[in-house]
mmCIF file of C-alpha atoms and ligand atoms in Angstrom:
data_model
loop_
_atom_site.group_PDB
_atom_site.id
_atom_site.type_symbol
_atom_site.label_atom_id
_atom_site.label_comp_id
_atom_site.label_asym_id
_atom_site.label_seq_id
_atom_site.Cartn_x
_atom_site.Cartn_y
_atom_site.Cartn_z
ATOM 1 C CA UNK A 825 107.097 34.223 96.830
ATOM 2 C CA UNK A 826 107.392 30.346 95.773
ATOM 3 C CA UNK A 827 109.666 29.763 93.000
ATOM 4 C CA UNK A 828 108.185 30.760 89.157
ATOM 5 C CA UNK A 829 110.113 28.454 86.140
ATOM 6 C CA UNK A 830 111.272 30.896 83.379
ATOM 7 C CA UNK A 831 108.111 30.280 79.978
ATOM 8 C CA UNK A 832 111.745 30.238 77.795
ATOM 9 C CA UNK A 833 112.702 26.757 79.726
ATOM 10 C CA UNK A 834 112.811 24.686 76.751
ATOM 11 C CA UNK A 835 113.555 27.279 74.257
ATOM 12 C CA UNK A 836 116.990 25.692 73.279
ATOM 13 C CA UNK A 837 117.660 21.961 75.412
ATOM 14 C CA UNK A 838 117.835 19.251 73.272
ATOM 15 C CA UNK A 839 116.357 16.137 74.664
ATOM 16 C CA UNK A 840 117.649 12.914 73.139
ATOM 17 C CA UNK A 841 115.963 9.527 73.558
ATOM 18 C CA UNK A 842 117.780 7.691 76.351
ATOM 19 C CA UNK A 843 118.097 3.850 74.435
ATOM 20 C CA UNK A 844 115.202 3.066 72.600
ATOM 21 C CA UNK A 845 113.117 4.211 75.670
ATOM 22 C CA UNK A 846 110.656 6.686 75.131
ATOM 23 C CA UNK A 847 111.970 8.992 77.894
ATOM 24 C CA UNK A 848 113.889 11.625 76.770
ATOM 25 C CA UNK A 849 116.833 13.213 78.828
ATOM 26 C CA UNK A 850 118.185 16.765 78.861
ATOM 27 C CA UNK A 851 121.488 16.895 76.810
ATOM 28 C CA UNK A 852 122.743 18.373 79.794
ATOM 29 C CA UNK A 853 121.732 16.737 83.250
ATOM 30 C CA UNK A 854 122.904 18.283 86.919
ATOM 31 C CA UNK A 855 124.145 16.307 89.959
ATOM 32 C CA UNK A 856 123.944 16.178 93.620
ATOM 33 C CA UNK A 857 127.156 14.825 94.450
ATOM 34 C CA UNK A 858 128.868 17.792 95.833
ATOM 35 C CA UNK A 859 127.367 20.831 97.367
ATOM 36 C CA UNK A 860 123.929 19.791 98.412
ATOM 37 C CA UNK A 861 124.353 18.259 101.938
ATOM 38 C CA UNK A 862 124.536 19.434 105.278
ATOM 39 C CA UNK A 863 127.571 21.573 104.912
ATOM 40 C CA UNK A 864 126.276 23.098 101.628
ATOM 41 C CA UNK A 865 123.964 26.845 101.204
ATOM 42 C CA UNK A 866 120.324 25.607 100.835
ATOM 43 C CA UNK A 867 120.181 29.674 99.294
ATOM 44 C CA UNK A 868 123.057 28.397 96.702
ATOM 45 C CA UNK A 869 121.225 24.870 96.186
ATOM 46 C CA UNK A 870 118.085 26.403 95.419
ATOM 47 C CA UNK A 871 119.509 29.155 92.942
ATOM 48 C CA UNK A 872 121.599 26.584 91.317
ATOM 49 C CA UNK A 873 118.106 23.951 90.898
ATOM 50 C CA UNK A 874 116.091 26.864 89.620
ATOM 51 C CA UNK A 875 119.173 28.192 87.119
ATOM 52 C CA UNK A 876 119.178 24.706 85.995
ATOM 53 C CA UNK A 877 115.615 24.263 85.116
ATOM 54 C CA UNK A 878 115.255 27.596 83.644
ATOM 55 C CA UNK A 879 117.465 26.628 81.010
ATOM 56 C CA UNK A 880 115.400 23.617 80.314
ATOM 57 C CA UNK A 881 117.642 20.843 82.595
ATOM 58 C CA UNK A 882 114.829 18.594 83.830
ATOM 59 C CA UNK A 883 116.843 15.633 84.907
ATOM 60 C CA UNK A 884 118.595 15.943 88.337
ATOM 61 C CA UNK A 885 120.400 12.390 89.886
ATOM 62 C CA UNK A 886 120.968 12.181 93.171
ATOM 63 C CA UNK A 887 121.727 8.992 95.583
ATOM 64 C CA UNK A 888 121.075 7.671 98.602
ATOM 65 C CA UNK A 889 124.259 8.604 100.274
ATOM 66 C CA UNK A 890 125.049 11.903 98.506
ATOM 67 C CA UNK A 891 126.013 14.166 101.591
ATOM 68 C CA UNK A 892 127.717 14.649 103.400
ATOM 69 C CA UNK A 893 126.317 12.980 105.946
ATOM 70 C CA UNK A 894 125.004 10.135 103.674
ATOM 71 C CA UNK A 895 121.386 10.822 102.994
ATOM 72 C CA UNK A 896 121.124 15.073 103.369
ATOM 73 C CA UNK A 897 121.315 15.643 99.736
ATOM 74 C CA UNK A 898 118.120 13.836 99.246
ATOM 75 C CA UNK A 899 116.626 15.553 102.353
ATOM 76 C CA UNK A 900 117.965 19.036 100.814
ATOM 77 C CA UNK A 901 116.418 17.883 97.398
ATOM 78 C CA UNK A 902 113.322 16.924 99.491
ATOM 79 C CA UNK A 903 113.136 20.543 100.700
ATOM 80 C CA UNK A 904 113.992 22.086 97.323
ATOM 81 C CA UNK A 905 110.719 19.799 95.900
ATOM 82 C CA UNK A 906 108.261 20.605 98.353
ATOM 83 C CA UNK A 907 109.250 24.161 99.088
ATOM 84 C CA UNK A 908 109.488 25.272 95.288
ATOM 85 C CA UNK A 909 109.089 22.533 92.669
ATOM 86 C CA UNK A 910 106.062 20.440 93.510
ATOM 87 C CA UNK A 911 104.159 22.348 90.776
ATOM 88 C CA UNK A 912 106.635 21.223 88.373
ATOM 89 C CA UNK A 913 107.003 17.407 89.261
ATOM 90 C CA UNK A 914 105.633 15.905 85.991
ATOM 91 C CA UNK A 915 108.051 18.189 83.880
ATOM 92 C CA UNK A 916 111.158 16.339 86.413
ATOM 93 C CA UNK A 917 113.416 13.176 85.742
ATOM 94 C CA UNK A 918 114.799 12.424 89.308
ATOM 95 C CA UNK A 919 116.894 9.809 89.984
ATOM 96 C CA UNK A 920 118.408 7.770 92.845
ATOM 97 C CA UNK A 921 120.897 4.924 93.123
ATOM 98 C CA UNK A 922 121.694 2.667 96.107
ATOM 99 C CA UNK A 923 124.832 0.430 96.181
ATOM 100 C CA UNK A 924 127.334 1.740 98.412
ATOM 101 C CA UNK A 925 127.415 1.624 101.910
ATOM 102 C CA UNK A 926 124.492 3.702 103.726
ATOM 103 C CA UNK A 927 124.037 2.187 106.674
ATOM 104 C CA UNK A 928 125.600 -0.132 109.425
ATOM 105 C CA UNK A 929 125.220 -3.691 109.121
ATOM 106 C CA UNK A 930 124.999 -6.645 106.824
ATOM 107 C CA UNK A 931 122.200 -4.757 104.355
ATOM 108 C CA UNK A 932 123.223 -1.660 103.882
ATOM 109 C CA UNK A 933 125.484 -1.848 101.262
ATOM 110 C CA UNK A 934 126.272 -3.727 97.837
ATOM 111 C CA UNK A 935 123.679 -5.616 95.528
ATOM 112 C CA UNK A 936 121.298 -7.517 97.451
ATOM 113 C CA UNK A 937 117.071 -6.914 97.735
ATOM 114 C CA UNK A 938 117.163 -6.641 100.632
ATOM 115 C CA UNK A 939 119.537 -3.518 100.839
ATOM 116 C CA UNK A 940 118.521 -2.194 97.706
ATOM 117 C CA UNK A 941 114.293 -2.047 98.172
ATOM 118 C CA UNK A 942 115.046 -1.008 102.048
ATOM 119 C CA UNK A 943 117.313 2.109 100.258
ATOM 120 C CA UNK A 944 114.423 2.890 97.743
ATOM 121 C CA UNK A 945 112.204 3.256 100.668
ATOM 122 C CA UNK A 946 114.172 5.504 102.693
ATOM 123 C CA UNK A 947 115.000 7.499 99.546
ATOM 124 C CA UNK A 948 111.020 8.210 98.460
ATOM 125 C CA UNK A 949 110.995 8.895 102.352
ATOM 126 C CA UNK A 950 114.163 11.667 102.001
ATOM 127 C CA UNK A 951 112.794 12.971 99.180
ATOM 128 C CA UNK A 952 108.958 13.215 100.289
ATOM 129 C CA UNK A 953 108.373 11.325 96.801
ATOM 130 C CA UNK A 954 105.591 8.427 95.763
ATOM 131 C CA UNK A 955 108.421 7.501 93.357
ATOM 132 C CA UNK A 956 111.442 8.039 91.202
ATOM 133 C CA UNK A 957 112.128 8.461 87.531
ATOM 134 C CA UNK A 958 115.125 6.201 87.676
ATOM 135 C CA UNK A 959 116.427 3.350 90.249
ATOM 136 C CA UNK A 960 120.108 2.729 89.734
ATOM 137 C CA UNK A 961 121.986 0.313 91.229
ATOM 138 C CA UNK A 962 125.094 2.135 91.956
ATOM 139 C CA UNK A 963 127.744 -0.358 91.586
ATOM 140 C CA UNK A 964 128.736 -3.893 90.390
ATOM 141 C CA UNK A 965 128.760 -6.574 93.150
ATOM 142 C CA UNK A 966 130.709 -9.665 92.665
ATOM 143 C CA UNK A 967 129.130 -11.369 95.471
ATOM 144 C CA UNK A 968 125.664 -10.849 95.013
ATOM 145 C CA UNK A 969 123.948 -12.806 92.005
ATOM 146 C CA UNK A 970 123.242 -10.359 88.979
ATOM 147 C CA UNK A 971 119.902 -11.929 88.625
ATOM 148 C CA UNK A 972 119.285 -10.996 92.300
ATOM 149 C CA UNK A 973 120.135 -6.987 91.973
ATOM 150 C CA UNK A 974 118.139 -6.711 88.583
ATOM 151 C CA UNK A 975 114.918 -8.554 90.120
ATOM 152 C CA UNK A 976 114.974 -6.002 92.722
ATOM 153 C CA UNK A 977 115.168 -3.214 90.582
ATOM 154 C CA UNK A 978 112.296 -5.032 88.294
ATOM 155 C CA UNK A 979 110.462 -5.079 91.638
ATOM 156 C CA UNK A 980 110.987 -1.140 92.716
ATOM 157 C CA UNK A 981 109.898 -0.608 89.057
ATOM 158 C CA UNK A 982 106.660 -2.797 88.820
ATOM 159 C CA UNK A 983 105.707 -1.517 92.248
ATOM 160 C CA UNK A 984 105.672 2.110 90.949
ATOM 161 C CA UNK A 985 108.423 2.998 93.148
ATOM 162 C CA UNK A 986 110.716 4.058 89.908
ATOM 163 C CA UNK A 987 109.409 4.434 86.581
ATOM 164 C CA UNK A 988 112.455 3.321 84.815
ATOM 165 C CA UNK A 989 115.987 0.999 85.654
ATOM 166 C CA UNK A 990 119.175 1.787 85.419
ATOM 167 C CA UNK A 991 122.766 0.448 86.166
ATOM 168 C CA UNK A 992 125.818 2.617 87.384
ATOM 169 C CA UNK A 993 129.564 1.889 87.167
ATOM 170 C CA UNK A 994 128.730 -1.321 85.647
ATOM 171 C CA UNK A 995 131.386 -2.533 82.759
ATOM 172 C CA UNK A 996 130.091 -3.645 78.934
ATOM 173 C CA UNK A 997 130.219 -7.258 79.758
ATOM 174 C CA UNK A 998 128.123 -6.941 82.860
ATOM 175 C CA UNK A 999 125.997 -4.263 81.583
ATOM 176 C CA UNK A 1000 125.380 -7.162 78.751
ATOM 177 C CA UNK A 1001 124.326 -9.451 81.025
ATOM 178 C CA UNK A 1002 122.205 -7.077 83.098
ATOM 179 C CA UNK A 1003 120.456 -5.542 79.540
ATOM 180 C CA UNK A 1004 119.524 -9.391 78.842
ATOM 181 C CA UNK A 1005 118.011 -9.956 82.531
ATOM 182 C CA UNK A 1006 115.853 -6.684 82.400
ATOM 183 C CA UNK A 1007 114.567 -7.846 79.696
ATOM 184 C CA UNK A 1008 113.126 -10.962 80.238
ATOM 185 C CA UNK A 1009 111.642 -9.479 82.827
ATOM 186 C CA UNK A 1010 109.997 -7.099 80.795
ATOM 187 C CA UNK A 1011 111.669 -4.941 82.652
ATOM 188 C CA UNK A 1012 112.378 -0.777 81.316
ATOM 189 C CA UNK A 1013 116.001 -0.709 81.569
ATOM 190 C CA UNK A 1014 116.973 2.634 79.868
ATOM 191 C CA UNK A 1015 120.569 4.114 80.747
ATOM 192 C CA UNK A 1016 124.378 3.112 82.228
ATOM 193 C CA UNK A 1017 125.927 6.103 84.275
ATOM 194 C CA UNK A 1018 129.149 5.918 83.994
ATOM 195 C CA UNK A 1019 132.263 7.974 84.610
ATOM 196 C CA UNK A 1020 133.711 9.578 81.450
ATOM 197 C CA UNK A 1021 135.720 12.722 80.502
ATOM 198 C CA UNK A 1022 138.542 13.516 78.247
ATOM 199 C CA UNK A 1023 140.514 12.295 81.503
ATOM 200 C CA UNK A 1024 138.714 9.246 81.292
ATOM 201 C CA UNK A 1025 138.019 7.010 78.256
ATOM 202 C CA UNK A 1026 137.843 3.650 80.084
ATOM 203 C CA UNK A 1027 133.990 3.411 78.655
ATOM 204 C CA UNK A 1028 135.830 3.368 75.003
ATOM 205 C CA UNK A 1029 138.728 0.968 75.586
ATOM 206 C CA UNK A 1030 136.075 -1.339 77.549
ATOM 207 C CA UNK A 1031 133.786 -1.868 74.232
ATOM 208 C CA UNK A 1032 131.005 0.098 76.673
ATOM 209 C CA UNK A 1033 130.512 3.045 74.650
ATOM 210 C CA UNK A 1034 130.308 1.450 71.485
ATOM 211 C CA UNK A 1035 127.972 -1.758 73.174
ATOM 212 C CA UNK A 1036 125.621 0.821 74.486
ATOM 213 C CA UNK A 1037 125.123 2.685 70.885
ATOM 214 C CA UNK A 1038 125.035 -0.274 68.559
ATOM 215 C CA UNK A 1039 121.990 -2.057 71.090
ATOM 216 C CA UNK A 1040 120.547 1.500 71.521
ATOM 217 C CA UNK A 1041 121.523 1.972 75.574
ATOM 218 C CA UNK A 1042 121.553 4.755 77.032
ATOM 219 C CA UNK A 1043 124.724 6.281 78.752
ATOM 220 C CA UNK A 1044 125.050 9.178 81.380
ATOM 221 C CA UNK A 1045 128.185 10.645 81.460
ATOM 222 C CA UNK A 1046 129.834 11.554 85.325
ATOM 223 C CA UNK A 1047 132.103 13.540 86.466
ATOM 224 C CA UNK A 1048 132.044 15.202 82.641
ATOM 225 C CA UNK A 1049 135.084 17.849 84.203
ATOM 226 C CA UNK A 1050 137.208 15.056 86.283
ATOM 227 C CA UNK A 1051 135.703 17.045 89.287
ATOM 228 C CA UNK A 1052 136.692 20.282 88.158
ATOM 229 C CA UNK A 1053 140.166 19.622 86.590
ATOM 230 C CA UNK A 1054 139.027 19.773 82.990
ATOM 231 C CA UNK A 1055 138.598 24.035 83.533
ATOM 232 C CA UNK A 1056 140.931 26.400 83.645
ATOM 233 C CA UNK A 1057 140.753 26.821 87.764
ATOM 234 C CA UNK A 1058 143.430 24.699 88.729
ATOM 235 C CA UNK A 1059 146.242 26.728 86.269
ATOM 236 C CA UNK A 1060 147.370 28.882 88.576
ATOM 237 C CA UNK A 1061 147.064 27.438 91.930
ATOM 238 C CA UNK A 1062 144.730 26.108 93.557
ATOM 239 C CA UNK A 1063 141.438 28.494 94.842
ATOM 240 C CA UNK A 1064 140.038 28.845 98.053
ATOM 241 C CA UNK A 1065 136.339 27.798 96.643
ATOM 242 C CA UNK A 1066 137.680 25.229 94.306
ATOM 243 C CA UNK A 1067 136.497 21.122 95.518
ATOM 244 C CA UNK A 1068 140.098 20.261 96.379
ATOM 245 C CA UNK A 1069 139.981 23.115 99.165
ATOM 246 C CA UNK A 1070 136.114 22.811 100.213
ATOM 247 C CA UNK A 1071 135.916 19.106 100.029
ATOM 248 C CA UNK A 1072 138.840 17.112 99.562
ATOM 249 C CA UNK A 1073 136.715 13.437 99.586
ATOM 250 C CA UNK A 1074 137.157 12.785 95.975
ATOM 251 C CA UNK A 1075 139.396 15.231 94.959
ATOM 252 C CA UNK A 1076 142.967 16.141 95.821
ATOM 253 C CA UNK A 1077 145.744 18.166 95.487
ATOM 254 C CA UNK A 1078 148.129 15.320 94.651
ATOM 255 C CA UNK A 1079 145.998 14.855 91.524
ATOM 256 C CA UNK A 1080 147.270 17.563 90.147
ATOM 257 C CA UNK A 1081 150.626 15.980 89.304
ATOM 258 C CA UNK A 1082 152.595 18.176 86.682
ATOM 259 C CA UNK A 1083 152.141 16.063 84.138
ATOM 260 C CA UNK A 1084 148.165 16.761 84.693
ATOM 261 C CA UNK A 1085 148.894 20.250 84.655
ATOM 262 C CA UNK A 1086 150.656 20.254 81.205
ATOM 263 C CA UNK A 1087 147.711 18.538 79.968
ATOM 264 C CA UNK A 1088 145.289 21.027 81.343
ATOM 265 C CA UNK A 1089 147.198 23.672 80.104
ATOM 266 C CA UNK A 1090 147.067 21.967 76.560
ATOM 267 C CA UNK A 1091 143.843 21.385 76.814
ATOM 268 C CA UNK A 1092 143.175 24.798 77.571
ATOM 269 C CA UNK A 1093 144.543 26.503 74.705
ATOM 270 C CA UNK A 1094 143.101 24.265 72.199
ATOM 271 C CA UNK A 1095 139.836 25.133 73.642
ATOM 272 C CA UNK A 1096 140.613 29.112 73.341
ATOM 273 C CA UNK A 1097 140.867 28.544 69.814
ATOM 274 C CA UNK A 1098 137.911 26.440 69.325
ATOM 275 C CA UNK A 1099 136.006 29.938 71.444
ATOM 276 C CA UNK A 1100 135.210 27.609 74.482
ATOM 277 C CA UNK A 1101 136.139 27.501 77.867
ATOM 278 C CA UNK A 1102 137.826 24.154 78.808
ATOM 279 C CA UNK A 1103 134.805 23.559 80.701
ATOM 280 C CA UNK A 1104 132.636 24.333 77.630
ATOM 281 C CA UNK A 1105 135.494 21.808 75.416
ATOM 282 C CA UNK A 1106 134.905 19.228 77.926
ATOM 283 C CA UNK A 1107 131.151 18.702 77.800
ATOM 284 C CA UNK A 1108 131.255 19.582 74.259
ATOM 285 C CA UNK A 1109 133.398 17.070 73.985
ATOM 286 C CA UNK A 1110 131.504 13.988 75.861
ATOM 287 C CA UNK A 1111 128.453 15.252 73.441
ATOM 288 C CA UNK A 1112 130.308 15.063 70.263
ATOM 289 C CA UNK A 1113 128.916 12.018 67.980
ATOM 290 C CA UNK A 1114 125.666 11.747 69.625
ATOM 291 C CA UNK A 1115 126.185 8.324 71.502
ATOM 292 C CA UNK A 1116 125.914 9.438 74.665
ATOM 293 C CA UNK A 1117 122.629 10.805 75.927
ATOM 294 C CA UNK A 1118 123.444 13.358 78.516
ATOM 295 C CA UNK A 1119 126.479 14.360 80.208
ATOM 296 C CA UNK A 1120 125.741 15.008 83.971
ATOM 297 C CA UNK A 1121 127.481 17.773 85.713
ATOM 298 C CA UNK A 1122 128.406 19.072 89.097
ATOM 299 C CA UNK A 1123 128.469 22.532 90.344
ATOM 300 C CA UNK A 1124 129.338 24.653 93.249
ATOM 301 C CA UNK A 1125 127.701 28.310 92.037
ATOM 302 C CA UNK A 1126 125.151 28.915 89.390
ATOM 303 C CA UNK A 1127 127.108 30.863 87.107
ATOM 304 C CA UNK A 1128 128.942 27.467 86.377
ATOM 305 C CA UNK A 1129 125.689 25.722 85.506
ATOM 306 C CA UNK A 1130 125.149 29.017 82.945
ATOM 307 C CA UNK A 1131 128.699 28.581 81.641
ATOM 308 C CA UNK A 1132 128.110 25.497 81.169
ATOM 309 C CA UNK A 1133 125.099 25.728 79.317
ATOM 310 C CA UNK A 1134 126.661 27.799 76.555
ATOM 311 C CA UNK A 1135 128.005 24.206 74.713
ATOM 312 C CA UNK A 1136 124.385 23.465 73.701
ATOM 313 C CA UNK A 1137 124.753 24.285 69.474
ATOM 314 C CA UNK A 1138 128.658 23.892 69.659
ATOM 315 C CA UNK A 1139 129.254 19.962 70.036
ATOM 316 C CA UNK A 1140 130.698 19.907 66.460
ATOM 317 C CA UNK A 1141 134.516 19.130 66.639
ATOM 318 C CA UNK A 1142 136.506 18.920 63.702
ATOM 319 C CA UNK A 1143 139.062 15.871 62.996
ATOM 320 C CA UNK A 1144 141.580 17.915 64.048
ATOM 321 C CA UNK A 1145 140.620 19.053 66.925
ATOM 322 C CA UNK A 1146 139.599 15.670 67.726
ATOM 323 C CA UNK A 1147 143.171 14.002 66.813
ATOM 324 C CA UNK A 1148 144.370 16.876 68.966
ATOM 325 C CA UNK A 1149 142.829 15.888 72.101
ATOM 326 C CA UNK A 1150 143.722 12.355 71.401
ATOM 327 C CA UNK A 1151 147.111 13.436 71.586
ATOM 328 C CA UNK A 1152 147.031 14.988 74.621
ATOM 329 C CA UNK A 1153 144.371 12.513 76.424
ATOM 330 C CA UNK A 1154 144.542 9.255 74.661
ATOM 331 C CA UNK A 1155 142.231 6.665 75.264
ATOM 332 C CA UNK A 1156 144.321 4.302 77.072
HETATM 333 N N1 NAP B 2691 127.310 6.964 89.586
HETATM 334 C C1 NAP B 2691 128.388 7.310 90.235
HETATM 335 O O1 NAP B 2691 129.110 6.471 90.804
HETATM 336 C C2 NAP B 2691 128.742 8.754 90.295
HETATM 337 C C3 NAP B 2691 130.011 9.146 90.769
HETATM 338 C C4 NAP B 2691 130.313 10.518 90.755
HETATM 339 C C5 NAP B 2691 129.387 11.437 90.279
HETATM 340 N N2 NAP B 2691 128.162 11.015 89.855
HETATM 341 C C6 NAP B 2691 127.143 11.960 89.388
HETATM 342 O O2 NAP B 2691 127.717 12.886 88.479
HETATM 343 C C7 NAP B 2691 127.495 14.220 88.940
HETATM 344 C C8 NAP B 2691 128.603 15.103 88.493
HETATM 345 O O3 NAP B 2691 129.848 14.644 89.034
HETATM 346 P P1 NAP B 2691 130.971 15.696 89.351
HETATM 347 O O4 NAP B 2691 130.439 16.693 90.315
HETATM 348 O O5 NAP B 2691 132.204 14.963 89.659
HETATM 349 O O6 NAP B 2691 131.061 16.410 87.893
HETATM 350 P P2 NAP B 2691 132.072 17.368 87.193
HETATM 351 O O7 NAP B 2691 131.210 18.138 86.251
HETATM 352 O O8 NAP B 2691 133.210 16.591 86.651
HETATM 353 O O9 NAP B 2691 132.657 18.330 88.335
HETATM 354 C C9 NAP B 2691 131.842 19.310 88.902
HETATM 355 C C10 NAP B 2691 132.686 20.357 89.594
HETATM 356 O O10 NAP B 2691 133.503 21.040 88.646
HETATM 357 C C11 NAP B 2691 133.524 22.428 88.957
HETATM 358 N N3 NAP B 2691 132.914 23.150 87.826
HETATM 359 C C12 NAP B 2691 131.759 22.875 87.169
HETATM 360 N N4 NAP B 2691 131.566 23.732 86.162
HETATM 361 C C13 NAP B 2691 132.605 24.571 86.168
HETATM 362 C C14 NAP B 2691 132.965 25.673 85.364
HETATM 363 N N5 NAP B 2691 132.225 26.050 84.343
HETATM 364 N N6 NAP B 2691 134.132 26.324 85.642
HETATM 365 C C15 NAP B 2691 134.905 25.944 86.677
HETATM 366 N N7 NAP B 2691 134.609 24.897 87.487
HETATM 367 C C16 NAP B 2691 133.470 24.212 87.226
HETATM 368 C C17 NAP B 2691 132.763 22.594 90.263
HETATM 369 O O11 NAP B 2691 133.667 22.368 91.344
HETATM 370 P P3 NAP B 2691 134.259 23.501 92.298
HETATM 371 O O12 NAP B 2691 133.821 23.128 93.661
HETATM 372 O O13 NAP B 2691 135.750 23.364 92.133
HETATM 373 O O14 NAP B 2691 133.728 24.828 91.846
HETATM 374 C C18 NAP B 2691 131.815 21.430 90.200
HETATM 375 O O15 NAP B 2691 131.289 21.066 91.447
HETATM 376 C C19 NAP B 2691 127.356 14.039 90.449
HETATM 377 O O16 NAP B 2691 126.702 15.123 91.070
HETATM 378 C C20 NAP B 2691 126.554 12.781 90.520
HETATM 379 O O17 NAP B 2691 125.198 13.058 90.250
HETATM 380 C C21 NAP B 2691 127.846 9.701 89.831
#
């Protein structure tokens, strides 16, 4: 029996305008970073894609050279789209980046058209797609003219490859200078994904945060849970099915330097007495005065996805609480 999407799907997702674009995103937004390529469950990926959408998360971001091996999370999303979800395409934001290295050679990597149109390509192709809610390009490159990298995405979006632009990693100053390319070109530039947690506040010492709000840009927040350390897994030991064992890539033990742990473990108790997991704090917490437009999590199992979901309705944090985490996380 083909997958059936729960009727109560959007009974309680918000979905804030991203900028002053009229798409709207789900408050909550799941990634295919981790989990989805060849050495993930396709069972497990398809549970945790239908979890999320029952719960009314439309938006799922992937990139070209999510894997591992670069490329086989789009393939498994392919699978996932054509298998189960091809009923529900118009109800889906799906995204794709290219920027970092994806295949051998001078053009398969960085900022230039050539590399970046090739990667769109091969990503519709992946994903057995006519075309992409949003085109990121993944990463700043200091060698390739900005002008360049935003004409191509201009180009994948006039040639109904990707209904929408977007720019990843990219700091206030050049996101700036990107915003004011895109649009002389007429270009719908709508959102900045960048990394930011409670662990990470470079986005607010940057002026990037508070750029994005005041000229009505959106921002998607990454790596909401610094990977998993902003929960309460890592306090006593580290698990067997935790992403430092499974897939130590991005993630490893030597991150979890006692200082990190005493800040976890602070962390933690402030968010038992706010009711929350520190998961729940977390995202609550990248959610909390509206400026950003969705935070995008990770997951290995379902049941994190429906944890997760419980912060929708409990964003609210009070100045003390807030002065609190400062303490313990300041922006820095
Ligand atoms: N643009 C970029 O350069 C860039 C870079 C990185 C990520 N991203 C995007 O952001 C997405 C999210 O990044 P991320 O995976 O690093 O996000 P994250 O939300 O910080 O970490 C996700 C991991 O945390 C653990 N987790 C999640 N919910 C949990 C819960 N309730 N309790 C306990 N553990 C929980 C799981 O790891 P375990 O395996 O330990 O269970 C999960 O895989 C990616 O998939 C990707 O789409 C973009």
């Amino acid at each position: 029996m083909p997958y059936t999407a729960s009727n109560n799907r959007y009974a309680t997702m918000p979905y804030p305008r991203s900028g002053n674009s009229g798409l709207k995103l789900p408050a909550l937004s799941l990634g295919l970073w981790h989990n989805f390529g060849s050495n993930g469950d396709y069972e497990n990926m398809k549970a945790m894609c239908f979890t999320a959408f029952d719960h009314g998360i439309t938006h799922f971001d992937l990139a070209n050279n999510y894997g591992p091996e670069p490329g086989s999370a789009e393939r498994n999303f392919g699978r996932i789209l054509r298998e189960e979800l091809s009923a529900y395409r118009d109800e889906l934001v799906i995204s794709t980046k290219a920027g970092y290295t994806m295949w051998d050679g001078p053009y398969g990597d960085w900022g230039s058209r050539k590399y970046l149109l090739a990667s769109l390509d091969q990503s519709l192709q992946r994903m057995g797609l006519d075309y992409v809610d949003i085109f990121y390009h993944h990463r700043m490159d200091p060698n390739t003219p900005l002008e360049e990298s935003m004409m191509a995405l201009d180009t994948a979006v006039k040639s109904g490859k990707a209904l929408y632009a977007g720019i990843s990693n990219y700091d206030r100053e050049h996101t700036q200078r990107a915003m004011e390319i895109l649009k002389d070109l007429k270009c719908p530039f709508i959102i900045n994904q960048s990394r930011y947690s409670i662990f990470d506040r470079h986005i607010e010492t940057d002026g990037l945060k508070a750029f994005a709000a005041q000229n009505r840009c959106g921002i998607i927040a990454f790596s909401p849970l610094a990977q998993g350390l902003l929960t309460d897994k890592y306090l006593k030991g580290i698990p067997e099915d935790s992403r430092i064992k499974t897939d130590g890539r991005f993630l490893h033990a030597e991150q979890l330097t006692s200082e990190k742990l005493a800040q976890i473990t602070a962390l933690n108790e402030l968010a038992k007495s706010r009711g929350q997991s520190l998961a729940q704090m977390a995202l609550s917490w990248i959610l909390r005065d509206g400026e950003v437009t969705s935070v995008l999590i990770g997951a290995s199992k379902p049941e994190q996805i429906l944890e997760n979901l419980k912060i929708i309705g409990h964003t609210a944090f009070t100045e003390e609480e807030l002065r609190a985490i400062d303490a313990i996380s300041p922006a820095k």
